[in-house]
Amino acid sequence: MRNLDEDTITQAVLARHTGAADARLREIMTSLVQHLHAFARDTRLTEAEWFEGIRFLTEVGHITDDRRQEFILLSDTLGLSMLVTALNNRKPRACTESTVFGPFHVEGSPEYPLGADVANGARGEPCYVRGRVLALDGSPVPNAELQVWQADADGLYDVQYKGAHEHRARGTLHADAEGRFHFKSIRAEAYPIPHDGPVGRMLDALGRHPWRPAHLHFMITAPGFERLITHVFRNGDQYLDSDAVFGVRRSLIADWVEHPPGRTPDGGTSEVPFYTLDFDFVLAPAT
């Protein structure tokens, strides 16, 4: 143990893990050490590069707070978040695909009745969203809970505004007994992930852009079914093939249909053009 070198250090570290009481922790840490050491050997990592990596991770920690989760952004932009999502959400082919959670979900979002305006004053063009929550056999899933959230026309979520206390463009609704839901919001717009910190500088150094295609977040839960975390992406968006966080799936792309001023789906009247989005979700049975 006193004469460790580059050829023996890995096994020496792994030997220290044998006393771990949690077998899964031991498995994960063993693989992590093996891959980290292999990475350092493969790239011939220099001390200066190692220190730069430590400095980078320290900055990621310093900028993270209750409004901004830079570690999730880092995981997202490296494709790790989507990889973990894919590994843990293998579903029957007919089920709606999952995608990344993102850093802007809020627990306890305001509850709205069906048909309500969840935008709550958020800037953007009006959009009426309709759909159903279904089981794999096509039967309705009654009273499913739907949490929805999105960015506004400026590409910002409500929690990104300093001093903001009122939730906008997010809410919780429940489907009816036939699995149907409908609500009013705003048209989804493309936006850049926060890129004024270390993750943004990393993207810039790699020649990558920070943009996400326009999308609307959904988290759907119902007894007897697996929780679904997903987005619906707006068809025609220029960033569908280069999403900064690799979250796009072909099955999640839908049309936001534009309508001229006039009668709206909720029976009202709009003096400006508006959009409609129709999308059904198919939940996987709980296992």
mmCIF file of C-alpha atoms in Angstrom:
data_model
loop_
_atom_site.group_PDB
_atom_site.id
_atom_site.type_symbol
_atom_site.label_atom_id
_atom_site.label_comp_id
_atom_site.label_asym_id
_atom_site.label_seq_id
_atom_site.Cartn_x
_atom_site.Cartn_y
_atom_site.Cartn_z
ATOM 1 C CA MET A 1 0.000 0.000 0.000
ATOM 2 C CA ARG A 2 2.961 2.334 0.455
ATOM 3 C CA ASN A 3 4.273 1.917 -3.090
ATOM 4 C CA LEU A 4 1.205 2.610 -5.210
ATOM 5 C CA ASP A 5 1.718 3.711 -8.801
ATOM 6 C CA GLU A 6 -0.406 4.323 -11.877
ATOM 7 C CA ASP A 7 -0.766 0.579 -12.444
ATOM 8 C CA THR A 8 -1.835 -0.399 -8.928
ATOM 9 C CA ILE A 9 -3.810 2.609 -7.609
ATOM 10 C CA THR A 10 -7.177 1.506 -9.043
ATOM 11 C CA GLN A 11 -7.239 -1.884 -7.342
ATOM 12 C CA ALA A 12 -6.073 -0.302 -4.095
ATOM 13 C CA VAL A 13 -9.049 2.085 -4.122
ATOM 14 C CA LEU A 14 -11.492 -0.704 -4.967
ATOM 15 C CA ALA A 15 -10.173 -2.782 -2.086
ATOM 16 C CA ARG A 16 -11.256 -0.030 0.305
ATOM 17 C CA HIS A 17 -14.886 -0.515 -0.818
ATOM 18 C CA THR A 18 -15.231 -4.103 0.344
ATOM 19 C CA GLY A 19 -16.596 -3.053 3.726
ATOM 20 C CA ALA A 20 -19.543 -1.097 2.295
ATOM 21 C CA ALA A 21 -22.780 -2.346 3.861
ATOM 22 C CA ASP A 22 -24.888 -1.243 0.874
ATOM 23 C CA ALA A 23 -24.193 -3.606 -2.024
ATOM 24 C CA ARG A 24 -25.657 -1.258 -4.624
ATOM 25 C CA LEU A 25 -23.517 1.639 -3.375
ATOM 26 C CA ARG A 26 -20.450 -0.600 -3.584
ATOM 27 C CA GLU A 27 -21.374 -1.614 -7.142
ATOM 28 C CA ILE A 28 -21.860 1.989 -8.288
ATOM 29 C CA MET A 29 -18.716 3.322 -6.633
ATOM 30 C CA THR A 30 -16.610 0.448 -7.967
ATOM 31 C CA SER A 31 -17.738 1.143 -11.525
ATOM 32 C CA LEU A 32 -17.313 4.899 -11.048
ATOM 33 C CA VAL A 33 -13.727 4.537 -9.859
ATOM 34 C CA GLN A 34 -12.880 2.128 -12.678
ATOM 35 C CA HIS A 35 -14.287 4.467 -15.330
ATOM 36 C CA LEU A 36 -12.746 7.615 -13.829
ATOM 37 C CA HIS A 37 -9.314 6.021 -13.637
ATOM 38 C CA ALA A 38 -9.669 4.641 -17.166
ATOM 39 C CA PHE A 39 -10.634 8.107 -18.394
ATOM 40 C CA ALA A 40 -7.560 9.679 -16.775
ATOM 41 C CA ARG A 41 -5.277 7.032 -18.292
ATOM 42 C CA ASP A 42 -6.911 7.183 -21.715
ATOM 43 C CA THR A 43 -6.646 10.981 -21.998
ATOM 44 C CA ARG A 44 -3.295 11.231 -20.181
ATOM 45 C CA LEU A 45 -4.950 13.817 -17.946
ATOM 46 C CA THR A 46 -2.567 16.553 -16.807
ATOM 47 C CA GLU A 47 -2.563 18.103 -13.364
ATOM 48 C CA ALA A 48 -3.578 21.456 -14.851
ATOM 49 C CA GLU A 49 -6.551 19.840 -16.622
ATOM 50 C CA TRP A 50 -7.558 17.986 -13.470
ATOM 51 C CA PHE A 51 -7.492 21.253 -11.496
ATOM 52 C CA GLU A 52 -9.528 23.011 -14.198
ATOM 53 C CA GLY A 53 -12.153 20.276 -13.863
ATOM 54 C CA ILE A 54 -12.286 20.785 -10.092
ATOM 55 C CA ARG A 55 -12.626 24.544 -10.571
ATOM 56 C CA PHE A 56 -15.444 24.006 -13.097
ATOM 57 C CA LEU A 57 -17.428 21.740 -10.757
ATOM 58 C CA THR A 58 -16.895 24.196 -7.907
ATOM 59 C CA GLU A 59 -18.407 26.974 -10.042
ATOM 60 C CA VAL A 60 -21.346 24.732 -10.911
ATOM 61 C CA GLY A 61 -21.982 24.292 -7.192
ATOM 62 C CA HIS A 62 -21.620 27.979 -6.381
ATOM 63 C CA ILE A 63 -24.181 29.104 -8.966
ATOM 64 C CA THR A 64 -26.753 26.469 -7.959
ATOM 65 C CA ASP A 65 -29.518 27.694 -5.656
ATOM 66 C CA ASP A 66 -33.262 27.225 -5.111
ATOM 67 C CA ARG A 67 -34.010 28.934 -8.442
ATOM 68 C CA ARG A 68 -31.256 27.501 -10.602
ATOM 69 C CA GLN A 69 -29.953 23.917 -10.755
ATOM 70 C CA GLU A 70 -26.691 24.067 -12.691
ATOM 71 C CA PHE A 71 -25.873 20.413 -11.965
ATOM 72 C CA ILE A 72 -29.077 19.319 -13.743
ATOM 73 C CA LEU A 73 -28.140 21.593 -16.667
ATOM 74 C CA LEU A 74 -24.727 19.964 -16.782
ATOM 75 C CA SER A 75 -26.244 16.482 -16.735
ATOM 76 C CA ASP A 76 -28.777 17.498 -19.385
ATOM 77 C CA THR A 77 -26.234 18.996 -21.784
ATOM 78 C CA LEU A 78 -23.944 15.962 -21.495
ATOM 79 C CA GLY A 79 -26.835 13.691 -22.459
ATOM 80 C CA LEU A 80 -26.672 11.886 -19.117
ATOM 81 C CA SER A 81 -30.160 12.936 -18.012
ATOM 82 C CA MET A 82 -31.737 11.599 -21.194
ATOM 83 C CA LEU A 83 -29.703 8.396 -20.995
ATOM 84 C CA VAL A 84 -30.862 7.728 -17.420
ATOM 85 C CA THR A 85 -34.449 8.556 -18.470
ATOM 86 C CA ALA A 86 -34.275 6.090 -21.362
ATOM 87 C CA LEU A 87 -32.734 3.340 -19.229
ATOM 88 C CA ASN A 88 -35.435 3.660 -16.585
ATOM 89 C CA ASN A 89 -38.489 4.190 -18.789
ATOM 90 C CA ARG A 90 -38.640 1.270 -21.185
ATOM 91 C CA LYS A 91 -42.313 1.030 -22.099
ATOM 92 C CA PRO A 92 -44.539 -0.893 -24.497
ATOM 93 C CA ARG A 93 -44.330 0.615 -27.965
ATOM 94 C CA ALA A 94 -47.794 2.229 -27.858
ATOM 95 C CA CYS A 95 -47.090 4.185 -24.660
ATOM 96 C CA THR A 96 -46.132 7.858 -24.686
ATOM 97 C CA GLU A 97 -42.366 8.243 -24.458
ATOM 98 C CA SER A 98 -40.677 9.904 -21.513
ATOM 99 C CA THR A 99 -38.121 12.673 -21.756
ATOM 100 C CA VAL A 100 -35.998 14.820 -19.441
ATOM 101 C CA PHE A 101 -37.525 16.375 -16.323
ATOM 102 C CA GLY A 102 -35.645 19.659 -16.590
ATOM 103 C CA PRO A 103 -34.687 22.039 -13.771
ATOM 104 C CA PHE A 104 -37.839 24.189 -13.656
ATOM 105 C CA HIS A 105 -40.513 21.927 -12.192
ATOM 106 C CA VAL A 106 -42.120 23.289 -9.011
ATOM 107 C CA GLU A 107 -43.777 21.197 -6.324
ATOM 108 C CA GLY A 108 -47.217 22.367 -5.285
ATOM 109 C CA SER A 109 -48.111 24.324 -8.418
ATOM 110 C CA PRO A 110 -51.534 26.022 -8.272
ATOM 111 C CA GLU A 111 -54.547 23.812 -8.965
ATOM 112 C CA TYR A 112 -56.951 24.774 -11.737
ATOM 113 C CA PRO A 113 -60.291 23.390 -12.934
ATOM 114 C CA LEU A 114 -60.487 22.034 -16.456
ATOM 115 C CA GLY A 115 -60.715 24.830 -19.003
ATOM 116 C CA ALA A 116 -58.855 27.356 -16.841
ATOM 117 C CA ASP A 117 -56.150 29.702 -18.082
ATOM 118 C CA VAL A 118 -52.937 28.379 -16.524
ATOM 119 C CA ALA A 119 -50.907 31.121 -18.229
ATOM 120 C CA ASN A 120 -52.134 33.450 -15.479
ATOM 121 C CA GLY A 121 -50.788 36.518 -17.273
ATOM 122 C CA ALA A 122 -47.628 35.017 -18.782
ATOM 123 C CA ARG A 123 -46.649 36.726 -22.040
ATOM 124 C CA GLY A 124 -47.422 34.784 -25.198
ATOM 125 C CA GLU A 125 -49.964 34.040 -27.902
ATOM 126 C CA PRO A 126 -53.059 32.230 -26.599
ATOM 127 C CA CYS A 127 -53.163 28.480 -27.026
ATOM 128 C CA TYR A 128 -55.911 25.985 -26.189
ATOM 129 C CA VAL A 129 -54.674 22.521 -25.227
ATOM 130 C CA ARG A 130 -56.907 19.451 -25.408
ATOM 131 C CA GLY A 131 -56.421 15.715 -25.157
ATOM 132 C CA ARG A 132 -57.062 12.461 -23.337
ATOM 133 C CA VAL A 133 -55.187 10.258 -20.887
ATOM 134 C CA LEU A 134 -55.517 6.639 -21.970
ATOM 135 C CA ALA A 135 -54.482 3.161 -20.889
ATOM 136 C CA LEU A 136 -52.565 0.822 -23.165
ATOM 137 C CA ASP A 137 -55.788 -0.802 -24.377
ATOM 138 C CA GLY A 138 -57.250 2.573 -25.350
ATOM 139 C CA SER A 139 -59.604 2.863 -22.388
ATOM 140 C CA PRO A 140 -59.741 6.210 -20.586
ATOM 141 C CA VAL A 141 -57.791 6.821 -17.384
ATOM 142 C CA PRO A 142 -60.237 8.760 -15.195
ATOM 143 C CA ASN A 143 -59.190 11.669 -12.991
ATOM 144 C CA ALA A 144 -55.470 11.493 -13.838
ATOM 145 C CA GLU A 145 -53.433 14.340 -12.387
ATOM 146 C CA LEU A 146 -51.647 16.511 -14.942
ATOM 147 C CA GLN A 147 -48.955 18.963 -13.936
ATOM 148 C CA VAL A 148 -48.053 21.327 -16.782
ATOM 149 C CA TRP A 149 -45.405 24.017 -17.064
ATOM 150 C CA GLN A 150 -43.691 26.014 -19.798
ATOM 151 C CA ALA A 151 -41.610 29.072 -20.630
ATOM 152 C CA ASP A 152 -43.216 32.341 -21.696
ATOM 153 C CA ALA A 153 -42.730 34.347 -24.906
ATOM 154 C CA ASP A 154 -39.436 35.695 -23.549
ATOM 155 C CA GLY A 155 -38.114 32.165 -23.074
ATOM 156 C CA LEU A 156 -38.259 32.315 -19.272
ATOM 157 C CA TYR A 157 -40.037 30.222 -16.668
ATOM 158 C CA ASP A 158 -41.806 32.035 -13.850
ATOM 159 C CA VAL A 159 -39.173 30.944 -11.303
ATOM 160 C CA GLN A 160 -36.436 32.622 -13.350
ATOM 161 C CA TYR A 161 -37.825 36.086 -12.660
ATOM 162 C CA LYS A 162 -36.181 37.667 -9.642
ATOM 163 C CA GLY A 163 -38.636 38.554 -6.944
ATOM 164 C CA ALA A 164 -41.475 36.687 -8.670
ATOM 165 C CA HIS A 165 -43.969 35.164 -6.241
ATOM 166 C CA GLU A 166 -46.924 34.340 -8.496
ATOM 167 C CA HIS A 167 -46.828 31.184 -10.582
ATOM 168 C CA ARG A 168 -47.443 31.655 -14.273
ATOM 169 C CA ALA A 169 -47.660 29.226 -17.188
ATOM 170 C CA ARG A 170 -47.813 26.269 -14.818
ATOM 171 C CA GLY A 171 -50.503 24.449 -12.908
ATOM 172 C CA THR A 172 -52.096 21.191 -11.821
ATOM 173 C CA LEU A 173 -55.331 19.867 -13.338
ATOM 174 C CA HIS A 174 -57.274 16.606 -13.255
ATOM 175 C CA ALA A 175 -58.728 14.819 -16.232
ATOM 176 C CA ASP A 176 -62.454 14.052 -16.134
ATOM 177 C CA ALA A 177 -64.066 10.633 -15.731
ATOM 178 C CA GLU A 178 -63.462 9.920 -19.429
ATOM 179 C CA GLY A 179 -59.783 10.855 -19.277
ATOM 180 C CA ARG A 180 -60.317 14.133 -21.122
ATOM 181 C CA PHE A 181 -58.532 17.365 -20.263
ATOM 182 C CA HIS A 182 -58.470 20.884 -21.659
ATOM 183 C CA PHE A 183 -56.948 24.172 -20.595
ATOM 184 C CA LYS A 184 -55.776 27.489 -21.950
ATOM 185 C CA SER A 185 -52.145 28.572 -21.945
ATOM 186 C CA ILE A 186 -49.741 30.245 -24.379
ATOM 187 C CA ARG A 187 -47.950 29.005 -27.476
ATOM 188 C CA ALA A 188 -44.672 27.301 -26.655
ATOM 189 C CA GLU A 189 -41.539 29.092 -27.861
ATOM 190 C CA ALA A 190 -37.927 28.003 -28.273
ATOM 191 C CA TYR A 191 -35.586 29.291 -25.587
ATOM 192 C CA PRO A 192 -31.965 28.972 -24.487
ATOM 193 C CA ILE A 193 -31.134 27.142 -21.290
ATOM 194 C CA PRO A 194 -29.374 29.436 -18.791
ATOM 195 C CA HIS A 195 -25.948 29.919 -20.363
ATOM 196 C CA ASP A 196 -24.400 32.725 -18.334
ATOM 197 C CA GLY A 197 -22.612 30.287 -16.031
ATOM 198 C CA PRO A 198 -20.078 27.464 -16.238
ATOM 199 C CA VAL A 199 -22.311 25.171 -18.323
ATOM 200 C CA GLY A 200 -22.843 27.968 -20.844
ATOM 201 C CA ARG A 201 -19.101 28.543 -21.093
ATOM 202 C CA MET A 202 -18.607 24.814 -21.627
ATOM 203 C CA LEU A 203 -21.126 24.813 -24.483
ATOM 204 C CA ASP A 204 -19.451 27.836 -26.050
ATOM 205 C CA ALA A 205 -16.021 26.208 -25.830
ATOM 206 C CA LEU A 206 -17.446 23.115 -27.543
ATOM 207 C CA GLY A 207 -19.044 25.162 -30.328
ATOM 208 C CA ARG A 208 -22.552 24.210 -29.178
ATOM 209 C CA HIS A 209 -25.652 26.390 -28.895
ATOM 210 C CA PRO A 210 -27.817 26.485 -25.729
ATOM 211 C CA TRP A 211 -31.243 26.387 -27.407
ATOM 212 C CA ARG A 212 -34.165 24.085 -26.704
ATOM 213 C CA PRO A 213 -37.019 23.657 -29.210
ATOM 214 C CA ALA A 214 -40.435 24.940 -28.171
ATOM 215 C CA HIS A 215 -42.207 22.514 -25.850
ATOM 216 C CA LEU A 216 -44.810 22.086 -23.144
ATOM 217 C CA HIS A 217 -43.975 19.987 -20.056
ATOM 218 C CA PHE A 218 -46.326 17.342 -18.654
ATOM 219 C CA MET A 219 -46.114 15.138 -15.592
ATOM 220 C CA ILE A 220 -49.054 12.726 -15.419
ATOM 221 C CA THR A 221 -49.884 10.400 -12.546
ATOM 222 C CA ALA A 222 -52.776 8.004 -11.938
ATOM 223 C CA PRO A 223 -53.284 5.008 -9.613
ATOM 224 C CA GLY A 224 -52.251 1.751 -11.276
ATOM 225 C CA PHE A 225 -49.997 3.431 -13.853
ATOM 226 C CA GLU A 226 -46.384 4.476 -14.090
ATOM 227 C CA ARG A 227 -45.756 8.194 -13.714
ATOM 228 C CA LEU A 228 -45.122 9.874 -17.067
ATOM 229 C CA ILE A 229 -42.708 12.804 -17.361
ATOM 230 C CA THR A 230 -42.576 14.143 -20.889
ATOM 231 C CA HIS A 231 -42.775 17.140 -23.237
ATOM 232 C CA VAL A 232 -44.840 17.894 -26.307
ATOM 233 C CA PHE A 233 -42.653 19.649 -28.901
ATOM 234 C CA ARG A 234 -43.880 22.161 -31.475
ATOM 235 C CA ASN A 235 -43.577 20.894 -35.021
ATOM 236 C CA GLY A 236 -41.454 23.024 -37.345
ATOM 237 C CA ASP A 237 -39.143 24.366 -34.641
ATOM 238 C CA GLN A 238 -35.617 24.985 -35.931
ATOM 239 C CA TYR A 239 -34.002 23.283 -32.926
ATOM 240 C CA LEU A 240 -35.806 19.936 -33.066
ATOM 241 C CA ASP A 241 -32.692 18.261 -34.467
ATOM 242 C CA SER A 242 -30.200 20.015 -32.186
ATOM 243 C CA ASP A 243 -31.897 20.226 -28.773
ATOM 244 C CA ALA A 244 -29.223 21.301 -26.285
ATOM 245 C CA VAL A 245 -30.348 18.577 -23.840
ATOM 246 C CA PHE A 246 -31.089 15.783 -26.365
ATOM 247 C CA GLY A 247 -34.712 15.432 -25.219
ATOM 248 C CA VAL A 248 -36.630 15.324 -28.519
ATOM 249 C CA ARG A 249 -38.487 12.170 -29.563
ATOM 250 C CA ARG A 250 -40.305 11.938 -32.893
ATOM 251 C CA SER A 251 -43.471 10.656 -31.236
ATOM 252 C CA LEU A 252 -43.638 13.771 -29.026
ATOM 253 C CA ILE A 253 -43.737 16.298 -31.896
ATOM 254 C CA ALA A 254 -47.161 17.807 -32.554
ATOM 255 C CA ASP A 255 -48.774 20.635 -34.497
ATOM 256 C CA TRP A 256 -49.724 23.898 -32.865
ATOM 257 C CA VAL A 257 -52.543 24.840 -35.271
ATOM 258 C CA GLU A 258 -52.998 28.565 -35.895
ATOM 259 C CA HIS A 259 -56.500 30.030 -36.087
ATOM 260 C CA PRO A 260 -57.671 33.525 -37.096
ATOM 261 C CA PRO A 261 -59.428 35.763 -34.575
ATOM 262 C CA GLY A 262 -62.885 34.512 -33.758
ATOM 263 C CA ARG A 263 -64.620 31.716 -31.888
ATOM 264 C CA THR A 264 -62.374 29.795 -29.462
ATOM 265 C CA PRO A 265 -62.680 26.150 -28.361
ATOM 266 C CA ASP A 266 -63.970 27.176 -24.932
ATOM 267 C CA GLY A 267 -66.910 29.009 -26.489
ATOM 268 C CA GLY A 268 -65.402 32.461 -26.117
ATOM 269 C CA THR A 269 -64.089 34.903 -28.679
ATOM 270 C CA SER A 270 -60.521 35.944 -29.386
ATOM 271 C CA GLU A 271 -59.664 39.261 -30.970
ATOM 272 C CA VAL A 272 -56.174 37.987 -31.873
ATOM 273 C CA PRO A 273 -54.978 34.847 -33.657
ATOM 274 C CA PHE A 274 -54.770 31.818 -31.372
ATOM 275 C CA TYR A 275 -53.493 28.254 -31.470
ATOM 276 C CA THR A 276 -54.781 24.809 -30.585
ATOM 277 C CA LEU A 277 -52.829 21.739 -29.549
ATOM 278 C CA ASP A 278 -54.412 18.279 -29.436
ATOM 279 C CA PHE A 279 -52.424 15.452 -27.874
ATOM 280 C CA ASP A 280 -53.345 12.154 -26.238
ATOM 281 C CA PHE A 281 -51.156 10.438 -23.653
ATOM 282 C CA VAL A 282 -50.950 6.664 -23.199
ATOM 283 C CA LEU A 283 -49.762 5.515 -19.777
ATOM 284 C CA ALA A 284 -47.868 2.320 -19.025
ATOM 285 C CA PRO A 285 -49.367 0.022 -16.396
ATOM 286 C CA ALA A 286 -47.558 -0.012 -13.084
ATOM 287 C CA THR A 287 -45.286 -2.958 -12.500
#
